[in-house]
mmCIF file of C-alpha atoms in Angstrom:
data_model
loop_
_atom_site.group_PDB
_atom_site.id
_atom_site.type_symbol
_atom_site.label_atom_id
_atom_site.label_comp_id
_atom_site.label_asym_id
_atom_site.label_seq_id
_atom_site.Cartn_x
_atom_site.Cartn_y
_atom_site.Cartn_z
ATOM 1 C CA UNK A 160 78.106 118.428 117.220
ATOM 2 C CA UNK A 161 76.155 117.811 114.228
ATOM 3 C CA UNK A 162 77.159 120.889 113.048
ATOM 4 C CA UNK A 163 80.392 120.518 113.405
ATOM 5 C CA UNK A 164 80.594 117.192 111.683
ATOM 6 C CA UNK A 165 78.769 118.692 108.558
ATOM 7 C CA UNK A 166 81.077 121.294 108.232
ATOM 8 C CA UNK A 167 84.318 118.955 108.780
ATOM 9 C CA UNK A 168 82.368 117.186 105.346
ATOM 10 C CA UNK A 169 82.058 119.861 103.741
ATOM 11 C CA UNK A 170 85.390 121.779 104.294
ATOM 12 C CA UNK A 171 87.557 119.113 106.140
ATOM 13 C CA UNK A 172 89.896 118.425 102.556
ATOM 14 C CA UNK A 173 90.044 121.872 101.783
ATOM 15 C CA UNK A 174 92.994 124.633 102.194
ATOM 16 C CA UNK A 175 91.171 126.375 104.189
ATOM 17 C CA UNK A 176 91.315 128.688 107.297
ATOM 18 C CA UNK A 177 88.773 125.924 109.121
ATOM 19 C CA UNK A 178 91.202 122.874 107.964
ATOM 20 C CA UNK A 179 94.447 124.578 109.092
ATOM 21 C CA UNK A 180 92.570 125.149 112.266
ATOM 22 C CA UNK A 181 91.409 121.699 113.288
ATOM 23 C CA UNK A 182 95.209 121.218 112.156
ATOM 24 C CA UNK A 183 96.770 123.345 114.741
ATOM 25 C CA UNK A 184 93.690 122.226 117.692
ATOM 26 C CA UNK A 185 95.252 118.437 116.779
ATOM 27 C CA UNK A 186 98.891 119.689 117.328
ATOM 28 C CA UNK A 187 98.045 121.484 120.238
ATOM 29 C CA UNK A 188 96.136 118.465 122.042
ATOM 30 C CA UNK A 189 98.854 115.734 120.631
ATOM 31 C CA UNK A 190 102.041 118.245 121.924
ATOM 32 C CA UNK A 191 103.806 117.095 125.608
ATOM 33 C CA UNK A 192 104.900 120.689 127.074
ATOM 34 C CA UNK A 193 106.016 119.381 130.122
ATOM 35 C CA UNK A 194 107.259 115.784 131.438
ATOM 36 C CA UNK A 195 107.721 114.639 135.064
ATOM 37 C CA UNK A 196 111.543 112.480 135.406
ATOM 38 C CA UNK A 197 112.844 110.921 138.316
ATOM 39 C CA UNK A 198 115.184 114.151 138.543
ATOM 40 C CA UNK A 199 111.782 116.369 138.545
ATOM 41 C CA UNK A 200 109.725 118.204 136.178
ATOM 42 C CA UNK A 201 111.110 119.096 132.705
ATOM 43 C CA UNK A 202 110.186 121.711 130.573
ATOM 44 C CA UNK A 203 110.303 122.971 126.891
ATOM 45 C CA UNK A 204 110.598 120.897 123.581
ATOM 46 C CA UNK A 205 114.915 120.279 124.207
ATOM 47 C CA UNK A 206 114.142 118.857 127.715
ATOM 48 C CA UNK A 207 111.895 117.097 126.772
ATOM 49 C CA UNK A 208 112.894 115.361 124.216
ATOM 50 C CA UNK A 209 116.001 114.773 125.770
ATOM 51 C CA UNK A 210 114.154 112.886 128.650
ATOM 52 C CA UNK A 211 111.897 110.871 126.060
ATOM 53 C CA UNK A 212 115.177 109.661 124.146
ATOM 54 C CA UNK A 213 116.209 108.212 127.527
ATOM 55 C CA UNK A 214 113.417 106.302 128.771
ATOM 56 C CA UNK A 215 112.850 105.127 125.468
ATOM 57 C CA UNK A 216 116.277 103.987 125.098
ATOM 58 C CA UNK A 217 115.893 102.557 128.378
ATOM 59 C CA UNK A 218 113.023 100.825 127.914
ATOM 60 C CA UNK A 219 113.918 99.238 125.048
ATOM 61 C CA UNK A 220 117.423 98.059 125.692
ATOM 62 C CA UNK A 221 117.640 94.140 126.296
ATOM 63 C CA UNK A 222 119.799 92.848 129.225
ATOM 64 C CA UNK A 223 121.929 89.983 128.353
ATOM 65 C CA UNK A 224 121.262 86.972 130.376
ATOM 66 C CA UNK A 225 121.718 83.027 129.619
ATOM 67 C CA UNK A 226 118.569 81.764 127.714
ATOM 68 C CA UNK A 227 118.062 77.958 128.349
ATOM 69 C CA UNK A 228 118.947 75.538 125.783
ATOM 70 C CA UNK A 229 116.502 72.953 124.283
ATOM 71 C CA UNK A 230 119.076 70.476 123.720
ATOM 72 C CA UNK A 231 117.582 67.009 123.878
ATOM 73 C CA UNK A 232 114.086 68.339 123.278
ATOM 74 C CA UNK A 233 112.768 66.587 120.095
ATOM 75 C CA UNK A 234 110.365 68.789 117.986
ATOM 76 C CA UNK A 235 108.064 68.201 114.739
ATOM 77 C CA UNK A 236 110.165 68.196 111.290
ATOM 78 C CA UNK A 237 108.790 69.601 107.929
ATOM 79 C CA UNK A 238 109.278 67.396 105.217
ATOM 80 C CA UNK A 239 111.433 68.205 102.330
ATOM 81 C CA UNK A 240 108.462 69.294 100.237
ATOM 82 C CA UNK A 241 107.402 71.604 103.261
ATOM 83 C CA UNK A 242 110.739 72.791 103.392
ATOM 84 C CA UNK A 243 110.702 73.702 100.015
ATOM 85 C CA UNK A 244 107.389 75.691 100.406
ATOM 86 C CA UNK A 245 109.155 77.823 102.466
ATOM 87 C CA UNK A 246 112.240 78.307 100.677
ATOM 88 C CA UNK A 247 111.513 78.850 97.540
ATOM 89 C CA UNK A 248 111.683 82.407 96.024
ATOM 90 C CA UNK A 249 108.547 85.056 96.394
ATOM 91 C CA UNK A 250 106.344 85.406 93.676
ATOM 92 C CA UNK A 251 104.514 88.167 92.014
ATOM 93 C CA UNK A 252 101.158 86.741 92.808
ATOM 94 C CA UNK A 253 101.813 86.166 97.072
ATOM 95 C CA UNK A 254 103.282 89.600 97.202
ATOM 96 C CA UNK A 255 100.006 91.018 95.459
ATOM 97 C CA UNK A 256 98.041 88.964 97.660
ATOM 98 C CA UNK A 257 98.738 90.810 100.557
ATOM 99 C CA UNK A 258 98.354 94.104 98.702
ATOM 100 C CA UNK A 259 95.083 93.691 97.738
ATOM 101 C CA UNK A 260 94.017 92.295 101.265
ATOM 102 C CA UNK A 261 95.339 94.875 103.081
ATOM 103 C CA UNK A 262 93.029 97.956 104.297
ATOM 104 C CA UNK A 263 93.940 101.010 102.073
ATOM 105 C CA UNK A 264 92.888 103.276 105.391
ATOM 106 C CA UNK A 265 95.693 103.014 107.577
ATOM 107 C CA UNK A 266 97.912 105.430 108.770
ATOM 108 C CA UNK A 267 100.771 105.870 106.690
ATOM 109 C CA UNK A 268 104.465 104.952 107.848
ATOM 110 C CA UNK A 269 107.289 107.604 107.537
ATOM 111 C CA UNK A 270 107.840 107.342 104.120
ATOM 112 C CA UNK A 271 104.447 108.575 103.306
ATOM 113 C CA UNK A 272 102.877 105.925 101.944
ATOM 114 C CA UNK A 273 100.043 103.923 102.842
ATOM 115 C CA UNK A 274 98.114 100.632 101.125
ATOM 116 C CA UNK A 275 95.464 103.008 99.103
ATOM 117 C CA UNK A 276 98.767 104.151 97.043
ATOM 118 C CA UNK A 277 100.178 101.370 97.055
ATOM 119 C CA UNK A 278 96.611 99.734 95.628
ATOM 120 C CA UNK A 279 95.884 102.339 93.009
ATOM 121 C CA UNK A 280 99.678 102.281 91.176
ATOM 122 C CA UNK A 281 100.435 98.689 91.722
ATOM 123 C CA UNK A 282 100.926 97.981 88.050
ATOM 124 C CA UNK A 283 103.629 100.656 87.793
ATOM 125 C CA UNK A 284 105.611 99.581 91.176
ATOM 126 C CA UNK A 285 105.022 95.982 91.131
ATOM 127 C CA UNK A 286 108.483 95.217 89.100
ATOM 128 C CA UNK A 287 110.561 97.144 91.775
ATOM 129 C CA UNK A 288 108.494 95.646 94.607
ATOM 130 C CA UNK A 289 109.212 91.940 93.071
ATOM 131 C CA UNK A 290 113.073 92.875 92.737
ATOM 132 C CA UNK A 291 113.209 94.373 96.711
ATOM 133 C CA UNK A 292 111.838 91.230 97.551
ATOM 134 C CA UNK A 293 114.129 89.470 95.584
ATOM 135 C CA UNK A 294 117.125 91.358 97.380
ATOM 136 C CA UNK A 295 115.845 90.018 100.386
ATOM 137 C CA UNK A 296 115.560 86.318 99.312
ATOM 138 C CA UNK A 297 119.089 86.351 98.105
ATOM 139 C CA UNK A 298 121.275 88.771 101.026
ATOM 140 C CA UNK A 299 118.942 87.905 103.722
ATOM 141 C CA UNK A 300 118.427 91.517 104.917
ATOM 142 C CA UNK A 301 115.842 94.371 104.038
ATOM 143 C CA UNK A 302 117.112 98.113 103.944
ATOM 144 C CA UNK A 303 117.150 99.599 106.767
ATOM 145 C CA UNK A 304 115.104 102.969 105.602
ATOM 146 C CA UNK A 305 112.071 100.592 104.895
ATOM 147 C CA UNK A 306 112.107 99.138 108.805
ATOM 148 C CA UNK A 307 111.487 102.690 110.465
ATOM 149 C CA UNK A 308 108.866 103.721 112.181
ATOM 150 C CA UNK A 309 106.678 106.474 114.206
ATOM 151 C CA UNK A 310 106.372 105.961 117.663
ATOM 152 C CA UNK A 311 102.559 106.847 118.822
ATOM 153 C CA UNK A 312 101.680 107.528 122.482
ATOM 154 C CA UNK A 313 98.736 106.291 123.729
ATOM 155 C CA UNK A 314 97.867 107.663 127.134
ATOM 156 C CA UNK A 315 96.884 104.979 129.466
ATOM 157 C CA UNK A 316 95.433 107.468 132.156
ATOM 158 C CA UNK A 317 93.158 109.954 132.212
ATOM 159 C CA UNK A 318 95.943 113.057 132.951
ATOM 160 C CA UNK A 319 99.364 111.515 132.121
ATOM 161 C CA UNK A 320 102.237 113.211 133.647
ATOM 162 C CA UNK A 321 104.908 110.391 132.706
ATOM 163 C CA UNK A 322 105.905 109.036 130.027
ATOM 164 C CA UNK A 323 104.982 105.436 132.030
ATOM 165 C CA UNK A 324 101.569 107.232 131.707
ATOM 166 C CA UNK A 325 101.628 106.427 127.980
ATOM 167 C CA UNK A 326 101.552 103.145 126.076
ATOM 168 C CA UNK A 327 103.900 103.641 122.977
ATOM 169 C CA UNK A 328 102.171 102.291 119.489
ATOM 170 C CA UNK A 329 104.706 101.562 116.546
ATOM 171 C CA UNK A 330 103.369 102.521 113.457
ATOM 172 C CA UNK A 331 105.334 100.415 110.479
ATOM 173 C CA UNK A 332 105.618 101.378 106.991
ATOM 174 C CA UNK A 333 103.640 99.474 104.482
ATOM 175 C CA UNK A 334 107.106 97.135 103.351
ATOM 176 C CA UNK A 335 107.412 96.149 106.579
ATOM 177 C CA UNK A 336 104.135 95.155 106.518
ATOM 178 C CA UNK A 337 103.817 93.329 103.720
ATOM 179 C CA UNK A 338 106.720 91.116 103.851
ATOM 180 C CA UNK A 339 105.476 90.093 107.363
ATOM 181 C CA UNK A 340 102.110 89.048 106.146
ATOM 182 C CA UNK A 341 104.140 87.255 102.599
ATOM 183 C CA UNK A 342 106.348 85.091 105.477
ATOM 184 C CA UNK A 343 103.115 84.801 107.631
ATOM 185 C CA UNK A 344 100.770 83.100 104.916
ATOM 186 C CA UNK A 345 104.165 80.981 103.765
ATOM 187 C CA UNK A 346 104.377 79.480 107.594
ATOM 188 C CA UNK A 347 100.646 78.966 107.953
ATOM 189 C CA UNK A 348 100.805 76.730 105.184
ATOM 190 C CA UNK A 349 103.167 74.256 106.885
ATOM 191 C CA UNK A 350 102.327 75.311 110.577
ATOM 192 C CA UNK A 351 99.662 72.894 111.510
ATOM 193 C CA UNK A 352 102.014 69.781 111.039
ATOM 194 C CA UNK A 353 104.662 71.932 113.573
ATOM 195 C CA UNK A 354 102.090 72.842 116.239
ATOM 196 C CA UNK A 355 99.956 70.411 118.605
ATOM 197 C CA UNK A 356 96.452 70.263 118.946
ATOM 198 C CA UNK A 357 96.419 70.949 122.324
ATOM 199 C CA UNK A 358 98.406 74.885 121.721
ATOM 200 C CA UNK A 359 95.768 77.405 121.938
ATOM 201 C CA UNK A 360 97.702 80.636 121.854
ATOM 202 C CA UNK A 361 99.415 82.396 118.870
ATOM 203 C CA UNK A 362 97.262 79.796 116.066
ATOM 204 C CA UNK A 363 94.714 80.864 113.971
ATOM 205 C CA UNK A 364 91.539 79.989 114.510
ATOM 206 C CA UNK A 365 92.025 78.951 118.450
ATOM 207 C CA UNK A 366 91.830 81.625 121.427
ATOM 208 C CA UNK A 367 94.385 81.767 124.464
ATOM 209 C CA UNK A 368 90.886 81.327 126.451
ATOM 210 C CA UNK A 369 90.278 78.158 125.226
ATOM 211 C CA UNK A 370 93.575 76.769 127.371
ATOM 212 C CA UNK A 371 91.917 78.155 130.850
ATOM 213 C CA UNK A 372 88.648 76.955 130.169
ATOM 214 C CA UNK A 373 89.638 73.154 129.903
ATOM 215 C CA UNK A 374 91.943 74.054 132.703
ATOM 216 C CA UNK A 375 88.533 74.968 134.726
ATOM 217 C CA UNK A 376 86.683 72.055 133.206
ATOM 218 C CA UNK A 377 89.259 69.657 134.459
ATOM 219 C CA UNK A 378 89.127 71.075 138.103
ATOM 220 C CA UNK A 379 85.470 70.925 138.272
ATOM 221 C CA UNK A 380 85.215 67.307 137.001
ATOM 222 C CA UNK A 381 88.161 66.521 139.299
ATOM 223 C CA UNK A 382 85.763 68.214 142.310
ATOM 224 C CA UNK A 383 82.784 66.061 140.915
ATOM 225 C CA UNK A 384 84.743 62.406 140.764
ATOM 226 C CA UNK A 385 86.067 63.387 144.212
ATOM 227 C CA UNK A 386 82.544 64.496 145.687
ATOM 228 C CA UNK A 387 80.896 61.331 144.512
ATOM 229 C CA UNK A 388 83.705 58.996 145.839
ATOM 230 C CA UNK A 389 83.179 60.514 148.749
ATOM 231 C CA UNK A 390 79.706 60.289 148.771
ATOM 232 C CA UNK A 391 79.861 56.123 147.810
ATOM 233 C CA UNK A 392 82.716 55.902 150.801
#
């Protein structure tokens, strides 16, 4: 093993017979020959494919049904100030932000590109990045080439035979990305006069735990006050 590792440092970036190797060993282990379907077993790279499309298409459709209103329900309002926090147009400096806290390591989206790029020619894309953003701001809508994605499959068992079997991981371009985290560190400005104290999940800083352990504290002093009533009955 140690062996191996050395020589993956010393010839792993080169165009060599040993790199195009592990390339081929990785395509071989990552390739799905065969698929079992509710029809059956299907074979060859048409089939399945074919089958993939449809479970995927499948399992990602959304069935329309009526979603409850909140109508009467009153909720926290931002203040105008807050309001304009949000609303105001993207800057430079936010959008750089996120570039330069953003790990350079990552797999790369479809278009190629990952943060390390993005990191190391900044100056010379930053004017184009500021007007795509600014496209946004005004039409509301980000191009369509920039939201697509590669679909990973994770296997969740040991020998997957299904495509159930597998747990599918999106992997986003870095746009994507960073105009999440821009609108992300815009809300969490303002998001603490929105959310309750007592809202443990989805808040930074606070664990979904944190709910079911008060939960468990409350039973168990509830089973202590009604022990020692009993007791002084």
């Amino acid at each position: 093993f140690q062996r191996s590792r050395s020589k993956w440092l010393r010839e792993g970036d080169s165009n060599s017979g040993y790199f195009h190797a592990c390339v081929k060993s990785r395509m071989m282990r990552n390739s799905i020959s065969a698929l079992y379907t509710p029809s059956g077993w299907v074979e060859g790279p048409g089939n399945v494919r074919e089958a993939a499309v449809s479970f995927f298409r499948n399992h990602f459709s959304v069935e329309e049904w009526e979603r409850p209103t909140l109508d009467g329900v009153d909720f926290p309002v931002l203040s105008l100030d807050q309001n304009d926090q949000l609303t105001e147009p993207f800057s430079i400096e936010e959008i750089e932000e996120v570039v330069n806290s953003s790990d350079g390591s990552k797999c790369p989206g479809p278009d190629g590109f990952n943060f390390a790029f993005i990191k190391e020619f900044w100056e010379l894309m930053k004017n184009e990045v500021k007007i795509l953003f600014d496209q946004f701001f005004e039409n509301d809508c980000f191009p369509g080439c920039l939201l697509s994605y590669f679909l990973t499959l994770i296997p969740k068992v040991k020998s997957p035979q299904q495509l159930g079997d597998f747990r599918p991981i999106s992997l986003l371009g870095c746009w994507y990305k960073i105009l999440s985290k821009v609108l992300a560190n815009r809300l969490a400005i303002v998001i603490g006069a929105l959310i309750p104290k007592s809202q443990s999940a989805f808040v930074k800083g606070r664990q979904l735990v944190e709910g079911v352990v008060v939960v468990n504290e409350i039973i168990c002093f509830e089973g202590l006050v009604s022990i020692k009533n009993g007791d002084a009955g």
